[in-house]
Tab-separated table of C-alpha atoms and ligand atoms in Angstrom:
chain	number	residue	atom	x	y	z
Z	1	MET	CA	80.249	67.973	102.023
Z	2	THR	CA	81.650	69.890	105.061
Z	3	GLU	CA	82.173	68.000	108.313
Z	4	GLN	CA	79.646	68.779	111.089
Z	5	ASN	CA	82.278	70.533	113.183
Z	6	GLY	CA	82.823	73.037	110.362
Z	7	HIS	CA	86.075	71.702	109.178
Z	8	ALA	CA	87.084	70.298	105.843
Z	9	LEU	CA	88.448	66.754	106.307
Z	10	LEU	CA	91.904	68.268	105.454
Z	11	GLU	CA	93.118	71.679	105.824
Z	12	VAL	CA	96.550	72.536	104.646
Z	13	LYS	CA	97.887	75.906	105.629
Z	14	ASP	CA	100.976	77.652	104.056
Z	15	LEU	CA	102.722	74.265	103.852
Z	16	LYS	CA	106.430	74.216	103.074
Z	17	LYS	CA	109.192	71.606	102.692
Z	18	HIS	CA	112.723	72.749	101.907
Z	19	PHE	CA	115.230	69.985	101.532
Z	20	ARG	CA	118.862	70.503	102.476
Z	21	VAL	CA	121.071	69.731	99.428
Z	22	GLY	CA	124.618	70.335	100.390
Z	23	ARG	CA	124.863	73.967	101.505
Z	24	GLU	CA	121.629	74.859	99.706
Z	25	SER	CA	117.973	74.553	100.243
Z	26	LEU	CA	115.697	73.010	97.573
Z	27	LYS	CA	112.256	74.556	97.908
Z	28	ALA	CA	110.214	71.484	96.956
Z	29	VAL	CA	106.972	72.778	98.402
Z	30	ASP	CA	106.798	76.526	99.138
Z	31	GLY	CA	103.578	77.800	100.577
Z	32	ILE	CA	100.641	75.727	99.666
Z	33	SER	CA	97.164	76.109	101.228
Z	34	LEU	CA	94.188	74.095	100.316
Z	35	GLU	CA	91.197	72.182	101.858
Z	36	ILE	CA	89.889	68.834	100.966
Z	37	GLN	CA	86.140	68.022	101.593
Z	38	LYS	CA	85.000	64.685	102.932
Z	39	GLY	CA	84.161	62.401	100.008
Z	40	GLU	CA	85.852	64.573	97.520
Z	41	THR	CA	88.631	63.935	95.156
Z	42	LEU	CA	91.236	66.757	94.741
Z	43	GLY	CA	93.313	66.225	91.556
Z	44	LEU	CA	96.917	67.573	91.716
Z	45	VAL	CA	98.640	68.249	88.579
Z	46	GLY	CA	101.841	69.767	87.370
Z	47	GLU	CA	105.200	68.757	85.598
Z	48	SER	CA	107.615	66.314	87.099
Z	49	GLY	CA	109.550	67.851	90.031
Z	50	CYS	CA	106.949	70.595	90.911
Z	51	GLY	CA	106.452	69.187	94.374
Z	52	LYS	CA	103.291	66.901	94.148
Z	53	THR	CA	104.785	63.741	95.695
Z	54	THR	CA	106.197	65.810	98.579
Z	55	VAL	CA	102.789	67.290	99.291
Z	56	GLY	CA	101.252	63.923	99.408
Z	57	ARG	CA	103.972	62.478	101.593
Z	58	ILE	CA	103.629	65.252	103.931
Z	59	LEU	CA	99.851	64.937	104.200
Z	60	VAL	CA	100.036	61.277	105.152
Z	61	ARG	CA	102.856	61.973	107.771
Z	62	LEU	CA	105.577	60.257	105.704
Z	63	TYR	CA	107.407	63.666	105.821
Z	64	GLU	CA	107.518	66.476	108.463
Z	65	PRO	CA	106.843	69.849	106.891
Z	66	SER	CA	109.510	72.575	107.148
Z	67	ALA	CA	106.654	75.094	107.853
Z	68	GLY	CA	102.925	75.298	107.891
Z	69	GLU	CA	100.298	72.774	109.155
Z	70	VAL	CA	98.063	69.955	108.117
Z	71	LEU	CA	94.858	69.416	109.962
Z	72	PHE	CA	92.729	66.133	109.645
Z	73	ALA	CA	89.400	66.675	111.086
Z	74	GLY	CA	90.598	69.637	112.765
Z	75	GLU	CA	93.737	67.856	114.352
Z	76	ASP	CA	97.251	68.864	113.561
Z	77	VAL	CA	98.626	65.691	112.147
Z	78	HIS	CA	102.316	66.589	112.536
Z	79	ARG	CA	101.858	67.229	116.364
Z	80	THR	CA	100.043	64.098	117.317
Z	81	ARG	CA	101.874	61.450	119.212
Z	82	GLY	CA	101.208	57.969	120.571
Z	83	ASN	CA	97.928	56.234	119.929
Z	84	GLU	CA	96.483	59.239	118.221
Z	85	ALA	CA	99.394	59.224	115.784
Z	86	LYS	CA	98.803	55.600	115.208
Z	87	THR	CA	95.051	56.093	114.500
Z	88	LEU	CA	96.090	58.626	112.024
Z	89	ASN	CA	98.575	56.435	110.360
Z	90	ARG	CA	95.648	54.042	109.820
Z	91	LYS	CA	93.135	56.691	108.552
Z	92	MET	CA	95.448	58.117	106.054
Z	93	GLN	CA	96.932	55.736	103.383
Z	94	MET	CA	98.928	56.032	100.231
Z	95	ILE	CA	98.876	54.342	96.987
Z	96	PHE	CA	102.314	54.662	95.275
Z	97	GLN	CA	103.186	55.369	91.639
Z	98	ASP	CA	105.160	52.201	90.850
Z	99	PRO	CA	103.495	48.984	92.045
Z	100	GLN	CA	106.535	47.049	91.054
Z	101	ALA	CA	108.758	49.048	93.511
Z	102	SER	CA	106.202	49.491	96.215
Z	103	LEU	CA	105.383	45.748	96.894
Z	104	ASN	CA	108.005	43.697	98.614
Z	105	PRO	CA	109.078	40.974	96.144
Z	106	ARG	CA	109.829	38.585	98.744
Z	107	MET	CA	106.422	38.764	100.525
Z	108	VAL	CA	103.300	36.838	99.393
Z	109	VAL	CA	100.240	38.927	98.485
Z	110	SER	CA	98.344	37.898	101.801
Z	111	ASP	CA	101.244	39.181	103.911
Z	112	ILE	CA	101.404	42.481	101.778
Z	113	VAL	CA	97.786	43.034	102.125
Z	114	ALA	CA	97.569	42.148	105.736
Z	115	GLU	CA	100.518	44.098	106.874
Z	116	GLY	CA	98.493	47.130	108.050
Z	117	ILE	CA	95.904	44.601	109.561
Z	118	ASP	CA	98.853	43.316	111.638
Z	119	ILE	CA	100.305	46.625	112.642
Z	120	HIS	CA	96.916	47.990	113.843
Z	121	GLY	CA	95.584	44.561	115.249
Z	122	LEU	CA	92.551	44.599	113.190
Z	123	ALA	CA	92.016	40.771	112.934
Z	124	GLY	CA	91.353	38.661	116.060
Z	125	SER	CA	92.491	35.445	114.609
Z	126	LYS	CA	94.448	33.851	111.752
Z	127	LYS	CA	91.168	32.836	110.151
Z	128	GLU	CA	89.832	36.267	110.441
Z	129	ARG	CA	93.034	37.734	108.967
Z	130	LEU	CA	92.775	35.517	106.009
Z	131	ASP	CA	89.032	36.003	105.497
Z	132	ARG	CA	89.808	39.750	105.399
Z	133	VAL	CA	92.570	39.206	102.986
Z	134	HIS	CA	90.243	37.089	100.610
Z	135	GLU	CA	87.453	39.677	100.897
Z	136	LEU	CA	89.876	42.576	99.967
Z	137	LEU	CA	91.219	40.705	97.032
Z	138	GLU	CA	87.755	40.153	95.636
Z	139	THR	CA	86.867	43.802	96.387
Z	140	VAL	CA	89.703	44.877	94.012
Z	141	GLY	CA	88.914	42.421	91.298
Z	142	LEU	CA	91.438	39.742	92.176
Z	143	SER	CA	90.557	36.431	93.580
Z	144	LYS	CA	91.575	34.517	96.802
Z	145	GLU	CA	93.643	32.063	94.706
Z	146	HIS	CA	96.038	35.118	94.469
Z	147	ALA	CA	96.664	35.293	98.109
Z	148	ASN	CA	99.691	32.941	98.100
Z	149	ARG	CA	101.491	34.375	95.029
Z	150	PHE	CA	104.336	36.710	94.852
Z	151	PRO	CA	104.120	40.249	93.143
Z	152	HIS	CA	106.202	39.415	90.121
Z	153	GLU	CA	103.428	36.828	89.139
Z	154	PHE	CA	101.033	39.745	88.373
Z	155	SER	CA	100.649	42.099	85.631
Z	156	GLY	CA	101.141	45.915	86.343
Z	157	GLY	CA	97.390	46.495	86.581
Z	158	GLN	CA	96.960	43.560	88.928
Z	159	ARG	CA	99.840	44.800	91.078
Z	160	GLN	CA	98.243	48.247	91.409
Z	161	ARG	CA	95.136	46.354	92.506
Z	162	ILE	CA	97.156	44.723	95.220
Z	163	GLY	CA	98.429	48.203	96.275
Z	164	VAL	CA	94.701	49.371	96.500
Z	165	ALA	CA	93.790	46.219	98.564
Z	166	ARG	CA	96.752	47.059	100.976
Z	167	ALA	CA	95.545	50.707	101.432
Z	168	LEU	CA	92.026	49.654	101.980
Z	169	ALA	CA	92.992	46.872	104.540
Z	170	VAL	CA	93.065	49.233	107.439
Z	171	GLU	CA	89.822	51.062	106.583
Z	172	PRO	CA	91.286	54.413	105.809
Z	173	GLU	CA	89.250	57.535	105.440
Z	174	PHE	CA	91.736	59.482	103.255
Z	175	ILE	CA	93.948	58.154	100.451
Z	176	VAL	CA	96.802	59.940	98.586
Z	177	ALA	CA	97.065	58.243	95.292
Z	178	ASP	CA	100.489	59.256	93.751
Z	179	GLU	CA	100.381	58.740	90.038
Z	180	PRO	CA	98.563	55.460	90.655
Z	181	VAL	CA	98.178	54.773	86.979
Z	182	SER	CA	101.255	56.456	85.421
Z	183	ALA	CA	103.116	53.283	85.168
Z	184	LEU	CA	100.289	51.392	83.520
Z	185	ASP	CA	99.227	50.965	79.822
Z	186	VAL	CA	96.628	53.382	78.873
Z	187	SER	CA	94.129	50.480	78.270
Z	188	ILE	CA	94.454	49.470	81.924
Z	189	GLN	CA	94.493	53.017	83.437
Z	190	ALA	CA	90.754	53.400	83.088
Z	191	GLN	CA	90.060	50.155	84.905
Z	192	VAL	CA	92.020	51.084	87.942
Z	193	ILE	CA	90.527	54.604	87.989
Z	194	ASN	CA	87.150	52.970	87.800
Z	195	LEU	CA	87.947	50.729	90.577
Z	196	MET	CA	88.910	53.672	92.673
Z	197	ARG	CA	85.788	55.580	91.885
Z	198	ARG	CA	83.609	52.641	92.888
Z	199	LEU	CA	85.474	52.221	96.191
Z	200	GLN	CA	85.190	55.858	96.945
Z	201	LYS	CA	81.501	55.728	96.607
Z	202	GLU	CA	81.086	52.397	98.561
Z	203	ARG	CA	83.392	53.504	101.448
Z	204	ASP	CA	82.906	57.259	101.468
Z	205	LEU	CA	86.691	57.773	100.780
Z	206	THR	CA	88.355	61.108	100.211
Z	207	TYR	CA	91.232	61.231	97.724
Z	208	LEU	CA	94.002	63.381	96.770
Z	209	PHE	CA	94.818	62.005	93.302
Z	210	ILE	CA	98.248	63.120	92.002
Z	211	SER	CA	99.102	63.014	88.327
Z	212	HIS	CA	101.351	64.768	85.780
Z	213	ASP	CA	98.710	63.969	83.131
Z	214	LEU	CA	95.727	66.310	83.034
Z	215	SER	CA	93.500	63.951	81.086
Z	216	VAL	CA	93.930	61.287	83.812
Z	217	VAL	CA	92.784	63.551	86.626
Z	218	LYS	CA	89.886	65.057	84.806
Z	219	TYR	CA	87.574	62.094	85.146
Z	220	ILE	CA	88.133	61.332	88.790
Z	221	SER	CA	88.490	64.740	90.173
Z	222	ASP	CA	85.879	67.062	91.626
Z	223	ARG	CA	88.325	69.893	91.770
Z	224	VAL	CA	91.841	70.106	90.480
Z	225	GLY	CA	94.852	72.163	91.653
Z	226	VAL	CA	97.742	72.978	89.344
Z	227	MET	CA	101.219	73.194	90.801
Z	228	TYR	CA	104.317	74.954	89.490
Z	229	LEU	CA	107.769	75.088	91.278
Z	230	GLY	CA	106.384	74.226	94.626
Z	231	GLN	CA	103.238	76.414	94.615
Z	232	LEU	CA	99.694	76.146	93.562
Z	233	VAL	CA	99.037	78.406	90.570
Z	234	GLU	CA	95.248	77.543	90.050
Z	235	LEU	CA	92.576	75.632	91.759
Z	236	ALA	CA	88.983	75.177	90.557
Z	237	ASP	CA	86.198	72.681	90.061
Z	238	SER	CA	87.329	70.363	87.459
Z	239	ASP	CA	84.892	71.220	84.667
Z	240	GLU	CA	85.592	74.912	85.301
Z	241	LEU	CA	89.331	74.553	85.147
Z	242	TYR	CA	89.191	72.564	81.892
Z	243	ALA	CA	86.594	74.876	80.267
Z	244	ASN	CA	88.072	78.066	81.618
Z	245	PRO	CA	91.765	77.969	82.662
Z	246	LEU	CA	92.861	81.367	83.737
Z	247	HIS	CA	96.466	80.982	84.568
Z	248	PRO	CA	98.865	80.852	81.455
Z	249	TYR	CA	100.529	77.882	82.917
Z	250	THR	CA	97.314	75.791	83.100
Z	251	GLN	CA	96.448	77.197	79.602
Z	252	ALA	CA	99.708	75.854	78.273
Z	253	LEU	CA	99.346	72.432	79.991
Z	254	LEU	CA	95.692	72.054	78.674
Z	255	SER	CA	96.839	72.955	75.084
Z	256	ALA	CA	99.201	69.990	75.176
Z	257	VAL	CA	96.393	67.561	76.095
Z	258	PRO	CA	95.304	65.714	73.017
Z	259	VAL	CA	91.620	66.003	72.155
Z	260	PRO	CA	89.665	63.172	70.356
Z	261	ASP	CA	88.280	65.188	67.479
Z	262	PRO	CA	90.944	65.304	64.744
Z	263	ASP	CA	89.487	68.436	62.918
Z	264	TYR	CA	89.521	70.390	66.102
Z	265	GLU	CA	92.787	68.969	66.999
Z	266	SER	CA	94.603	70.105	63.817
Z	267	GLU	CA	93.227	73.888	64.196
Z	268	ARG	CA	93.781	74.125	67.853
Z	269	GLU	CA	96.304	76.553	68.909
Z	270	ARG	CA	99.170	74.935	71.015
Z	271	ILE	CA	100.797	77.107	73.637
Z	272	VAL	CA	104.333	75.859	73.936
Z	273	ILE	CA	106.025	76.529	77.184
Z	274	LYS	CA	109.447	77.906	76.337
Z	275	GLY	CA	112.742	77.047	78.189
Z	276	ASP	CA	113.441	74.549	81.026
Z	277	LEU	CA	111.884	74.334	84.509
Z	278	PRO	CA	113.972	76.535	86.705
Z	279	SER	CA	115.755	74.917	89.669
Z	280	PRO	CA	113.734	74.794	92.852
Z	281	VAL	CA	117.001	75.754	94.606
Z	282	ASN	CA	116.889	79.176	93.090
Z	283	PRO	CA	113.375	79.822	91.840
Z	284	PRO	CA	112.683	83.119	89.939
Z	285	SER	CA	111.766	86.069	92.062
Z	286	GLY	CA	108.187	87.322	91.967
Z	287	CYS	CA	106.016	85.175	89.779
Z	288	ARG	CA	107.786	81.740	89.444
Z	289	PHE	CA	106.384	81.094	86.003
Z	290	ARG	CA	107.558	84.482	84.485
Z	291	THR	CA	110.788	82.986	82.948
Z	292	ARG	CA	108.564	80.652	80.760
Z	293	CYS	CA	105.498	82.694	80.592
Z	294	PRO	CA	104.132	83.859	77.124
Z	295	GLN	CA	102.667	86.897	78.850
Z	296	ALA	CA	105.249	87.898	81.164
Z	297	VAL	CA	106.131	91.499	81.666
Z	298	GLU	CA	108.694	93.188	83.806
Z	299	ALA	CA	106.528	93.758	86.823
Z	300	ALA	CA	106.223	89.964	87.399
Z	301	ALA	CA	109.829	89.928	88.819
Z	302	HIS	CA	108.970	92.199	91.563
Z	303	ILE	CA	105.561	91.182	92.812
Z	304	ASP	CA	104.788	87.882	94.612
Z	305	PRO	CA	101.397	87.235	93.008
Z	306	PRO	CA	98.589	86.985	95.575
Z	307	TRP	CA	96.392	83.833	95.893
Z	308	ARG	CA	93.022	85.296	94.781
Z	309	GLU	CA	89.490	83.992	94.285
Z	310	ALA	CA	88.884	85.102	90.658
Z	311	LYS	CA	85.355	83.746	90.688
Z	312	PRO	CA	83.482	81.840	93.177
Z	313	GLY	CA	85.545	78.663	93.908
Z	314	HIS	CA	88.150	79.394	91.174
Z	315	TRP	CA	91.470	80.394	92.778
Z	316	ILE	CA	94.496	81.686	90.845
Z	317	GLN	CA	97.936	83.056	91.661
Z	318	ALA	CA	97.136	86.485	90.243
Z	319	CYS	CA	100.123	87.755	88.497
Z	320	PRO	CA	100.031	91.277	87.276
Z	321	CYS	CA	100.688	89.989	83.768
Z	322	PHE	CA	97.336	88.579	83.214
Z	323	ALA	CA	95.177	89.139	86.150
J	1	ADP	N1	114.226	63.503	99.737
J	1	ADP	C1	114.447	64.602	98.909
J	1	ADP	N2	115.697	65.202	99.055
J	1	ADP	C2	116.083	66.270	98.294
J	1	ADP	N3	115.237	66.765	97.300
J	1	ADP	C3	114.097	66.063	97.073
J	1	ADP	C4	113.688	64.992	97.824
J	1	ADP	N4	112.423	64.572	97.435
J	1	ADP	C5	112.100	65.388	96.341
J	1	ADP	N5	113.164	66.285	96.109
J	1	ADP	C6	113.171	67.370	95.048
J	1	ADP	O1	111.983	68.077	95.427
J	1	ADP	C7	111.348	68.534	94.110
J	1	ADP	C8	109.917	68.069	94.163
J	1	ADP	O2	109.988	66.639	94.009
J	1	ADP	P1	108.641	65.849	93.942
J	1	ADP	O3	107.716	66.166	95.171
J	1	ADP	O4	108.924	64.412	93.781
J	1	ADP	O5	107.897	66.339	92.520
J	1	ADP	P2	106.760	65.631	91.683
J	1	ADP	O6	106.209	64.567	92.441
J	1	ADP	O7	105.869	66.762	91.279
J	1	ADP	O8	107.558	65.081	90.505
J	1	ADP	C9	112.253	67.972	92.981
J	1	ADP	O9	113.159	69.049	92.630
J	1	ADP	C10	112.927	66.915	93.653
J	1	ADP	O10	114.195	66.545	93.158
J	2	MG	MG1	106.035	62.540	91.955
């Protein structure tokens, strides 16, 4: 899965994003390193506010990082300028959480979908542009009759298909899907996820798939990273992470995911995470999870847990309380 030049498609190195809020600094992302291989789906999970969207937006150049770097096929994405920057803007796309808010209500579907085609000059004529739009609509399970309608004429699931078509229009290589199904009914979620999986195979796409819902990322992700207060606490192959979570935070998140078997469901131990999420303006010293951790001991306040490979391919923030 690695690129011929030895690089992962994406390499993220000690990424930080600190937002100024008044006189204080909010540490939305605070030292994240990971790689995403070509053709892979990396799931990114964690409670609301832990920094997932901020990571996604930095990767696709919607935000500048405060520190750290992002390499796309070996190229530092936040240092490119001019035509190279424009090419990167085409190769990296984002699908947004709320298809209602992310589609301009005053534009018809064909103009929404063709926006990137126009910006990047990908169609030679009006006819070619329209043909491309029709083809894209069919690719995502809509039809060409939809091209002249407005976003409000569609259901939530259909609107997200329009969002997918818009992202695909510029033939990207990498897509950040930020909670793409969180606003949809559960019955519709699987359809959109299946669509994304099919497109990934057909077009050799690489995904960062963000969700606060562990059961959603499981089926689409090859690997899953778990975030807490701006940091990664665990990262492993999807099957391994779900079967063998090592970090108490991951264990707690997983214990809250309902399982289909009712007998098992009633016997299962549920780990309740106590207390509220601390503020990312003043995160706890040492292990950030210690104020809510069922296993916390005093030492956790004084040691910044190192990022360590506990088993091949299975990484954790190794806090002295459990590792
Ligand atoms: N533009 C911004 N300015 C200030 N704070 C922000 C901004 N965007 C996000 N934040 C804060 O950064 C933290 C992480 O937010 P976000 O990345 O949206 O988390 P998630 O997507 O995991 O819910 C939150 O505390 C949020 O309030
Ligand atoms: Mg978010």
